[in-house]
Structures are given as C-alpha cells and as structure tokens.
Amino acid sequence: MTSTKVPVLRVYCTAGWPRLVDACETAMLRVLAKKVQRVNRTGCIAVQSYSNHWPCLFPQHGPGTKHTRAIILVPWQEQIVDHHAEEFLRGLFHSDGYRVINRIRRPKKTYEYPRYHFSNESLDIMGLCRKSLDQLGIGWRMCKPNMLSVAQREGVARLDEFIGPKS
C-alpha cells in the first residue's frame, strides 16, 4: 500500500516579527505554492504549504537534523545562490543571525559599533554563508566554530544595505 502523504514545507517564524512571516508567505507563493497556511504556535507561527514538488526544490531534505547530513547545492541551486547572493544572505541572517551593537568599555571611554553575527551548526550552511560574503567582498571572521562575525565598518554598512531589520 502506498502512502498518500503530500510533502509539506513548513517554516517556523517568531511571532514577534510579522514582516518576516509575510515575507516567508510571499516567497512560498512566488516559488511554487498555490495556497499557504499560517498555524499559530506558542511564540511562533508556522508558515506552511503542501505540494508534491517541494522535494524537487529541496533535494537536500532528509531525515534527521540538517547539521548531521550534507547540505550540498545542486548546480541549478548554486546558480541561483550565486546570482542572488544578497537575498540568500538576507535569508540566512534573518533566520540564524542578528545585528548587535558591540560595546567595549575602557577606563576613560566606551566604544560602540554595530556588527553582524551568523551562527549555524551545519558546516555546509556556514560554508555557503562564507562563500556568499566572499563573493560580495564582505570581510568576516569566525568567532567560534559555529559562528561568524562581520565587524568591519565597510562590511557592516554593506550588509545594512540589503539585510534590513527583522521586524
């Protein structure tokens, strides 16, 4: 007997950032979905859509957590990410990153400057982030094995141009 289950793409968004929820729904509708549902959960909203074709767009999907399996883009996905590096980075930083004001206190003065952090347990996803930053000429450094930082003024200003707030 065959299963009649239809694959579902489900993205969990923090309820406190309604514009990100809207952007997620818009993206699903632009790419494939004919209908998108929002399911309220405690502290978040699940944006979801059912389609037999989602696995075609995400061949990396599989059982288990993403950091325990290879996340390698197929050639057509690489072309899209390379061509849309800014949008790709915006998605990464909105999902697993943040912009913060770094404060360094000295005896006579406190220095403050913005910086971006991105963290992910998947080495493959971290590599995709670094590759896109390199492609755009944005300097970064690894602060921890699972976290990178963009702290140079020029790099932060460049990310500010296209990432925007998570509101």
JSON list of C-alpha atoms in Angstrom, two decimals:
[
{"chain": "A", "resi": 1, "resn": "MET", "atom": "CA", "xyz": [0.00, 0.00, 0.00]},
{"chain": "A", "resi": 2, "resn": "THR", "atom": "CA", "xyz": [1.41, 3.39, -0.93]},
{"chain": "A", "resi": 3, "resn": "SER", "atom": "CA", "xyz": [1.36, 6.43, 1.31]},
{"chain": "A", "resi": 4, "resn": "THR", "atom": "CA", "xyz": [-0.88, 9.32, 0.28]},
{"chain": "A", "resi": 5, "resn": "LYS", "atom": "CA", "xyz": [1.01, 11.90, 2.31]},
{"chain": "A", "resi": 6, "resn": "VAL", "atom": "CA", "xyz": [1.77, 15.11, 0.46]},
{"chain": "A", "resi": 7, "resn": "PRO", "atom": "CA", "xyz": [5.11, 16.78, 1.36]},
{"chain": "A", "resi": 8, "resn": "VAL", "atom": "CA", "xyz": [4.83, 19.98, 3.35]},
{"chain": "A", "resi": 9, "resn": "LEU", "atom": "CA", "xyz": [7.25, 22.89, 3.51]},
{"chain": "A", "resi": 10, "resn": "ARG", "atom": "CA", "xyz": [6.92, 24.33, 7.00]},
{"chain": "A", "resi": 11, "resn": "VAL", "atom": "CA", "xyz": [8.91, 27.35, 8.18]},
{"chain": "A", "resi": 12, "resn": "TYR", "atom": "CA", "xyz": [8.66, 28.40, 11.82]},
{"chain": "A", "resi": 13, "resn": "CYS", "atom": "CA", "xyz": [8.82, 32.18, 12.27]},
{"chain": "A", "resi": 14, "resn": "THR", "atom": "CA", "xyz": [8.96, 34.13, 15.51]},
{"chain": "A", "resi": 15, "resn": "ALA", "atom": "CA", "xyz": [5.55, 35.74, 16.05]},
{"chain": "A", "resi": 16, "resn": "GLY", "atom": "CA", "xyz": [7.25, 38.99, 17.09]},
{"chain": "A", "resi": 17, "resn": "TRP", "atom": "CA", "xyz": [8.47, 39.64, 13.52]},
{"chain": "A", "resi": 18, "resn": "PRO", "atom": "CA", "xyz": [5.30, 39.86, 11.42]},
{"chain": "A", "resi": 19, "resn": "ARG", "atom": "CA", "xyz": [7.09, 41.25, 8.34]},
{"chain": "A", "resi": 20, "resn": "LEU", "atom": "CA", "xyz": [9.27, 38.14, 8.22]},
{"chain": "A", "resi": 21, "resn": "VAL", "atom": "CA", "xyz": [6.16, 35.98, 8.39]},
{"chain": "A", "resi": 22, "resn": "ASP", "atom": "CA", "xyz": [4.69, 37.96, 5.47]},
{"chain": "A", "resi": 23, "resn": "ALA", "atom": "CA", "xyz": [7.95, 37.65, 3.51]},
{"chain": "A", "resi": 24, "resn": "CYS", "atom": "CA", "xyz": [8.01, 33.88, 4.07]},
{"chain": "A", "resi": 25, "resn": "GLU", "atom": "CA", "xyz": [4.46, 33.51, 2.80]},
{"chain": "A", "resi": 26, "resn": "THR", "atom": "CA", "xyz": [5.18, 35.71, -0.22]},
{"chain": "A", "resi": 27, "resn": "ALA", "atom": "CA", "xyz": [8.27, 33.67, -1.09]},
{"chain": "A", "resi": 28, "resn": "MET", "atom": "CA", "xyz": [6.35, 30.38, -0.95]},
{"chain": "A", "resi": 29, "resn": "LEU", "atom": "CA", "xyz": [3.63, 31.78, -3.20]},
{"chain": "A", "resi": 30, "resn": "ARG", "atom": "CA", "xyz": [6.18, 33.12, -5.70]},
{"chain": "A", "resi": 31, "resn": "VAL", "atom": "CA", "xyz": [8.11, 29.89, -5.93]},
{"chain": "A", "resi": 32, "resn": "LEU", "atom": "CA", "xyz": [5.52, 27.15, -6.02]},
{"chain": "A", "resi": 33, "resn": "ALA", "atom": "CA", "xyz": [2.68, 27.29, -3.54]},
{"chain": "A", "resi": 34, "resn": "LYS", "atom": "CA", "xyz": [-0.90, 27.85, -4.61]},
{"chain": "A", "resi": 35, "resn": "LYS", "atom": "CA", "xyz": [-2.03, 28.12, -1.01]},
{"chain": "A", "resi": 36, "resn": "VAL", "atom": "CA", "xyz": [-0.15, 28.97, 2.18]},
{"chain": "A", "resi": 37, "resn": "GLN", "atom": "CA", "xyz": [-1.41, 28.43, 5.69]},
{"chain": "A", "resi": 38, "resn": "ARG", "atom": "CA", "xyz": [-0.35, 30.11, 8.91]},
{"chain": "A", "resi": 39, "resn": "VAL", "atom": "CA", "xyz": [-0.59, 27.97, 12.00]},
{"chain": "A", "resi": 40, "resn": "ASN", "atom": "CA", "xyz": [-0.25, 29.73, 15.36]},
{"chain": "A", "resi": 41, "resn": "ARG", "atom": "CA", "xyz": [2.03, 28.00, 17.83]},
{"chain": "A", "resi": 42, "resn": "THR", "atom": "CA", "xyz": [3.31, 29.13, 21.20]},
{"chain": "A", "resi": 43, "resn": "GLY", "atom": "CA", "xyz": [5.61, 32.08, 20.45]},
{"chain": "A", "resi": 44, "resn": "CYS", "atom": "CA", "xyz": [5.79, 31.41, 16.73]},
{"chain": "A", "resi": 45, "resn": "ILE", "atom": "CA", "xyz": [3.86, 30.98, 13.53]},
{"chain": "A", "resi": 46, "resn": "ALA", "atom": "CA", "xyz": [4.31, 28.01, 11.22]},
{"chain": "A", "resi": 47, "resn": "VAL", "atom": "CA", "xyz": [4.04, 29.13, 7.59]},
{"chain": "A", "resi": 48, "resn": "GLN", "atom": "CA", "xyz": [3.30, 26.04, 5.53]},
{"chain": "A", "resi": 49, "resn": "SER", "atom": "CA", "xyz": [2.35, 24.80, 2.11]},
{"chain": "A", "resi": 50, "resn": "TYR", "atom": "CA", "xyz": [1.67, 21.31, 0.76]},
{"chain": "A", "resi": 51, "resn": "SER", "atom": "CA", "xyz": [2.98, 20.20, -2.64]},
{"chain": "A", "resi": 52, "resn": "ASN", "atom": "CA", "xyz": [4.32, 17.04, -4.21]},
{"chain": "A", "resi": 53, "resn": "HIS", "atom": "CA", "xyz": [7.00, 19.21, -5.81]},
{"chain": "A", "resi": 54, "resn": "TRP", "atom": "CA", "xyz": [8.70, 20.65, -2.70]},
{"chain": "A", "resi": 55, "resn": "PRO", "atom": "CA", "xyz": [11.22, 17.75, -2.65]},
{"chain": "A", "resi": 56, "resn": "CYS", "atom": "CA", "xyz": [12.25, 18.72, -6.20]},
{"chain": "A", "resi": 57, "resn": "LEU", "atom": "CA", "xyz": [13.25, 22.18, -4.96]},
{"chain": "A", "resi": 58, "resn": "PHE", "atom": "CA", "xyz": [14.93, 20.92, -1.79]},
{"chain": "A", "resi": 59, "resn": "PRO", "atom": "CA", "xyz": [16.77, 17.70, -2.64]},
{"chain": "A", "resi": 60, "resn": "GLN", "atom": "CA", "xyz": [18.94, 18.19, 0.47]},
{"chain": "A", "resi": 61, "resn": "HIS", "atom": "CA", "xyz": [15.97, 17.46, 2.70]},
{"chain": "A", "resi": 62, "resn": "GLY", "atom": "CA", "xyz": [16.11, 14.22, 4.60]},
{"chain": "A", "resi": 63, "resn": "PRO", "atom": "CA", "xyz": [15.56, 12.61, 7.97]},
{"chain": "A", "resi": 64, "resn": "GLY", "atom": "CA", "xyz": [17.29, 13.99, 11.00]},
{"chain": "A", "resi": 65, "resn": "THR", "atom": "CA", "xyz": [18.77, 17.37, 11.77]},
{"chain": "A", "resi": 66, "resn": "LYS", "atom": "CA", "xyz": [20.42, 19.35, 8.97]},
{"chain": "A", "resi": 67, "resn": "HIS", "atom": "CA", "xyz": [23.79, 19.63, 10.72]},
{"chain": "A", "resi": 68, "resn": "THR", "atom": "CA", "xyz": [24.16, 15.84, 10.68]},
{"chain": "A", "resi": 69, "resn": "ARG", "atom": "CA", "xyz": [23.77, 15.45, 6.90]},
{"chain": "A", "resi": 70, "resn": "ALA", "atom": "CA", "xyz": [25.39, 17.01, 3.87]},
{"chain": "A", "resi": 71, "resn": "ILE", "atom": "CA", "xyz": [23.80, 20.23, 2.61]},
{"chain": "A", "resi": 72, "resn": "ILE", "atom": "CA", "xyz": [25.30, 20.49, -0.87]},
{"chain": "A", "resi": 73, "resn": "LEU", "atom": "CA", "xyz": [23.60, 22.59, -3.51]},
{"chain": "A", "resi": 74, "resn": "VAL", "atom": "CA", "xyz": [22.87, 21.03, -6.88]},
{"chain": "A", "resi": 75, "resn": "PRO", "atom": "CA", "xyz": [24.12, 23.06, -9.88]},
{"chain": "A", "resi": 76, "resn": "TRP", "atom": "CA", "xyz": [20.87, 24.93, -10.56]},
{"chain": "A", "resi": 77, "resn": "GLN", "atom": "CA", "xyz": [20.66, 25.93, -6.87]},
{"chain": "A", "resi": 78, "resn": "GLU", "atom": "CA", "xyz": [24.28, 27.13, -6.92]},
{"chain": "A", "resi": 79, "resn": "GLN", "atom": "CA", "xyz": [23.49, 29.37, -9.90]},
{"chain": "A", "resi": 80, "resn": "ILE", "atom": "CA", "xyz": [20.54, 30.91, -8.07]},
{"chain": "A", "resi": 81, "resn": "VAL", "atom": "CA", "xyz": [22.52, 31.50, -4.86]},
{"chain": "A", "resi": 82, "resn": "ASP", "atom": "CA", "xyz": [25.45, 32.98, -6.81]},
{"chain": "A", "resi": 83, "resn": "HIS", "atom": "CA", "xyz": [23.13, 35.26, -8.78]},
{"chain": "A", "resi": 84, "resn": "HIS", "atom": "CA", "xyz": [21.13, 36.30, -5.70]},
{"chain": "A", "resi": 85, "resn": "ALA", "atom": "CA", "xyz": [23.84, 36.39, -3.01]},
{"chain": "A", "resi": 86, "resn": "GLU", "atom": "CA", "xyz": [22.30, 39.38, -1.24]},
{"chain": "A", "resi": 87, "resn": "GLU", "atom": "CA", "xyz": [18.87, 37.75, -0.95]},
{"chain": "A", "resi": 88, "resn": "PHE", "atom": "CA", "xyz": [20.47, 34.48, 0.15]},
{"chain": "A", "resi": 89, "resn": "LEU", "atom": "CA", "xyz": [22.44, 36.24, 2.89]},
{"chain": "A", "resi": 90, "resn": "ARG", "atom": "CA", "xyz": [19.34, 38.18, 3.99]},
{"chain": "A", "resi": 91, "resn": "GLY", "atom": "CA", "xyz": [17.53, 34.87, 4.47]},
{"chain": "A", "resi": 92, "resn": "LEU", "atom": "CA", "xyz": [20.45, 33.37, 6.39]},
{"chain": "A", "resi": 93, "resn": "PHE", "atom": "CA", "xyz": [20.87, 36.37, 8.70]},
{"chain": "A", "resi": 94, "resn": "HIS", "atom": "CA", "xyz": [17.13, 36.71, 9.26]},
{"chain": "A", "resi": 95, "resn": "SER", "atom": "CA", "xyz": [16.87, 33.04, 10.21]},
{"chain": "A", "resi": 96, "resn": "ASP", "atom": "CA", "xyz": [20.11, 32.36, 12.11]},
{"chain": "A", "resi": 97, "resn": "GLY", "atom": "CA", "xyz": [21.81, 35.71, 12.55]},
{"chain": "A", "resi": 98, "resn": "TYR", "atom": "CA", "xyz": [21.46, 39.11, 14.13]},
{"chain": "A", "resi": 99, "resn": "ARG", "atom": "CA", "xyz": [22.82, 42.64, 14.21]},
{"chain": "A", "resi": 100, "resn": "VAL", "atom": "CA", "xyz": [24.09, 43.86, 17.55]},
{"chain": "A", "resi": 101, "resn": "ILE", "atom": "CA", "xyz": [25.81, 46.90, 19.00]},
{"chain": "A", "resi": 102, "resn": "ASN", "atom": "CA", "xyz": [29.18, 45.78, 20.34]},
{"chain": "A", "resi": 103, "resn": "ARG", "atom": "CA", "xyz": [30.34, 47.74, 23.40]},
{"chain": "A", "resi": 104, "resn": "ILE", "atom": "CA", "xyz": [33.94, 47.85, 24.50]},
{"chain": "A", "resi": 105, "resn": "ARG", "atom": "CA", "xyz": [34.49, 49.56, 27.83]},
{"chain": "A", "resi": 106, "resn": "ARG", "atom": "CA", "xyz": [37.80, 51.21, 28.58]},
{"chain": "A", "resi": 107, "resn": "PRO", "atom": "CA", "xyz": [38.66, 53.15, 31.73]},
{"chain": "A", "resi": 108, "resn": "LYS", "atom": "CA", "xyz": [38.06, 56.53, 30.10]},
{"chain": "A", "resi": 109, "resn": "LYS", "atom": "CA", "xyz": [35.76, 55.71, 27.20]},
{"chain": "A", "resi": 110, "resn": "THR", "atom": "CA", "xyz": [33.23, 53.21, 25.90]},
{"chain": "A", "resi": 111, "resn": "TYR", "atom": "CA", "xyz": [33.38, 52.33, 22.21]},
{"chain": "A", "resi": 112, "resn": "GLU", "atom": "CA", "xyz": [30.22, 51.19, 20.43]},
{"chain": "A", "resi": 113, "resn": "TYR", "atom": "CA", "xyz": [29.90, 49.83, 16.93]},
{"chain": "A", "resi": 114, "resn": "PRO", "atom": "CA", "xyz": [27.46, 47.57, 15.09]},
{"chain": "A", "resi": 115, "resn": "ARG", "atom": "CA", "xyz": [28.33, 44.09, 13.94]},
{"chain": "A", "resi": 116, "resn": "TYR", "atom": "CA", "xyz": [26.55, 41.09, 12.47]},
{"chain": "A", "resi": 117, "resn": "HIS", "atom": "CA", "xyz": [26.72, 37.53, 13.77]},
{"chain": "A", "resi": 118, "resn": "PHE", "atom": "CA", "xyz": [25.62, 34.39, 11.95]},
{"chain": "A", "resi": 119, "resn": "SER", "atom": "CA", "xyz": [25.58, 31.00, 13.66]},
{"chain": "A", "resi": 120, "resn": "ASN", "atom": "CA", "xyz": [24.70, 27.55, 12.40]},
{"chain": "A", "resi": 121, "resn": "GLU", "atom": "CA", "xyz": [25.69, 24.05, 13.45]},
{"chain": "A", "resi": 122, "resn": "SER", "atom": "CA", "xyz": [25.87, 22.89, 9.82]},
{"chain": "A", "resi": 123, "resn": "LEU", "atom": "CA", "xyz": [29.38, 23.30, 8.45]},
{"chain": "A", "resi": 124, "resn": "ASP", "atom": "CA", "xyz": [27.92, 23.19, 4.93]},
{"chain": "A", "resi": 125, "resn": "ILE", "atom": "CA", "xyz": [25.48, 26.06, 5.60]},
{"chain": "A", "resi": 126, "resn": "MET", "atom": "CA", "xyz": [28.27, 28.02, 7.29]},
{"chain": "A", "resi": 127, "resn": "GLY", "atom": "CA", "xyz": [30.38, 27.46, 4.18]},
{"chain": "A", "resi": 128, "resn": "LEU", "atom": "CA", "xyz": [27.58, 28.73, 1.91]},
{"chain": "A", "resi": 129, "resn": "CYS", "atom": "CA", "xyz": [27.33, 31.88, 4.03]},
{"chain": "A", "resi": 130, "resn": "ARG", "atom": "CA", "xyz": [31.09, 32.48, 3.86]},
{"chain": "A", "resi": 131, "resn": "LYS", "atom": "CA", "xyz": [31.11, 31.91, 0.11]},
{"chain": "A", "resi": 132, "resn": "SER", "atom": "CA", "xyz": [28.36, 34.49, -0.47]},
{"chain": "A", "resi": 133, "resn": "LEU", "atom": "CA", "xyz": [30.08, 37.02, 1.80]},
{"chain": "A", "resi": 134, "resn": "ASP", "atom": "CA", "xyz": [33.33, 36.48, -0.12]},
{"chain": "A", "resi": 135, "resn": "GLN", "atom": "CA", "xyz": [31.52, 36.88, -3.43]},
{"chain": "A", "resi": 136, "resn": "LEU", "atom": "CA", "xyz": [30.25, 40.29, -2.29]},
{"chain": "A", "resi": 137, "resn": "GLY", "atom": "CA", "xyz": [33.64, 41.32, -0.89]},
{"chain": "A", "resi": 138, "resn": "ILE", "atom": "CA", "xyz": [32.40, 41.45, 2.70]},
{"chain": "A", "resi": 139, "resn": "GLY", "atom": "CA", "xyz": [35.04, 40.62, 5.30]},
{"chain": "A", "resi": 140, "resn": "TRP", "atom": "CA", "xyz": [34.20, 38.13, 8.04]},
{"chain": "A", "resi": 141, "resn": "ARG", "atom": "CA", "xyz": [35.91, 36.07, 10.71]},
{"chain": "A", "resi": 142, "resn": "MET", "atom": "CA", "xyz": [34.99, 33.03, 12.72]},
{"chain": "A", "resi": 143, "resn": "CYS", "atom": "CA", "xyz": [34.43, 33.84, 16.42]},
{"chain": "A", "resi": 144, "resn": "LYS", "atom": "CA", "xyz": [33.52, 30.26, 17.31]},
{"chain": "A", "resi": 145, "resn": "PRO", "atom": "CA", "xyz": [33.38, 27.07, 15.24]},
{"chain": "A", "resi": 146, "resn": "ASN", "atom": "CA", "xyz": [29.67, 27.65, 14.64]},
{"chain": "A", "resi": 147, "resn": "MET", "atom": "CA", "xyz": [29.59, 31.49, 14.49]},
{"chain": "A", "resi": 148, "resn": "LEU", "atom": "CA", "xyz": [30.97, 34.12, 12.16]},
{"chain": "A", "resi": 149, "resn": "SER", "atom": "CA", "xyz": [31.14, 37.86, 12.65]},
{"chain": "A", "resi": 150, "resn": "VAL", "atom": "CA", "xyz": [31.12, 40.81, 10.28]},
{"chain": "A", "resi": 151, "resn": "ALA", "atom": "CA", "xyz": [32.53, 43.70, 12.28]},
{"chain": "A", "resi": 152, "resn": "GLN", "atom": "CA", "xyz": [34.49, 45.92, 9.90]},
{"chain": "A", "resi": 153, "resn": "ARG", "atom": "CA", "xyz": [32.67, 49.19, 9.24]},
{"chain": "A", "resi": 154, "resn": "GLU", "atom": "CA", "xyz": [32.56, 48.66, 5.45]},
{"chain": "A", "resi": 155, "resn": "GLY", "atom": "CA", "xyz": [31.19, 45.12, 5.76]},
{"chain": "A", "resi": 156, "resn": "VAL", "atom": "CA", "xyz": [28.51, 46.13, 8.27]},
{"chain": "A", "resi": 157, "resn": "ALA", "atom": "CA", "xyz": [27.47, 49.06, 6.07]},
{"chain": "A", "resi": 158, "resn": "ARG", "atom": "CA", "xyz": [27.24, 46.74, 3.05]},
{"chain": "A", "resi": 159, "resn": "LEU", "atom": "CA", "xyz": [25.06, 44.24, 4.94]},
{"chain": "A", "resi": 160, "resn": "ASP", "atom": "CA", "xyz": [22.88, 47.11, 6.20]},
{"chain": "A", "resi": 161, "resn": "GLU", "atom": "CA", "xyz": [22.11, 47.94, 2.56]},
{"chain": "A", "resi": 162, "resn": "PHE", "atom": "CA", "xyz": [20.20, 44.72, 1.94]},
{"chain": "A", "resi": 163, "resn": "ILE", "atom": "CA", "xyz": [19.52, 42.81, 5.16]},
{"chain": "A", "resi": 164, "resn": "GLY", "atom": "CA", "xyz": [17.32, 45.25, 7.00]},
{"chain": "A", "resi": 165, "resn": "PRO", "atom": "CA", "xyz": [15.56, 44.75, 10.32]},
{"chain": "A", "resi": 166, "resn": "LYS", "atom": "CA", "xyz": [13.75, 41.57, 11.32]},
{"chain": "A", "resi": 167, "resn": "SER", "atom": "CA", "xyz": [10.55, 43.45, 12.15]}
]
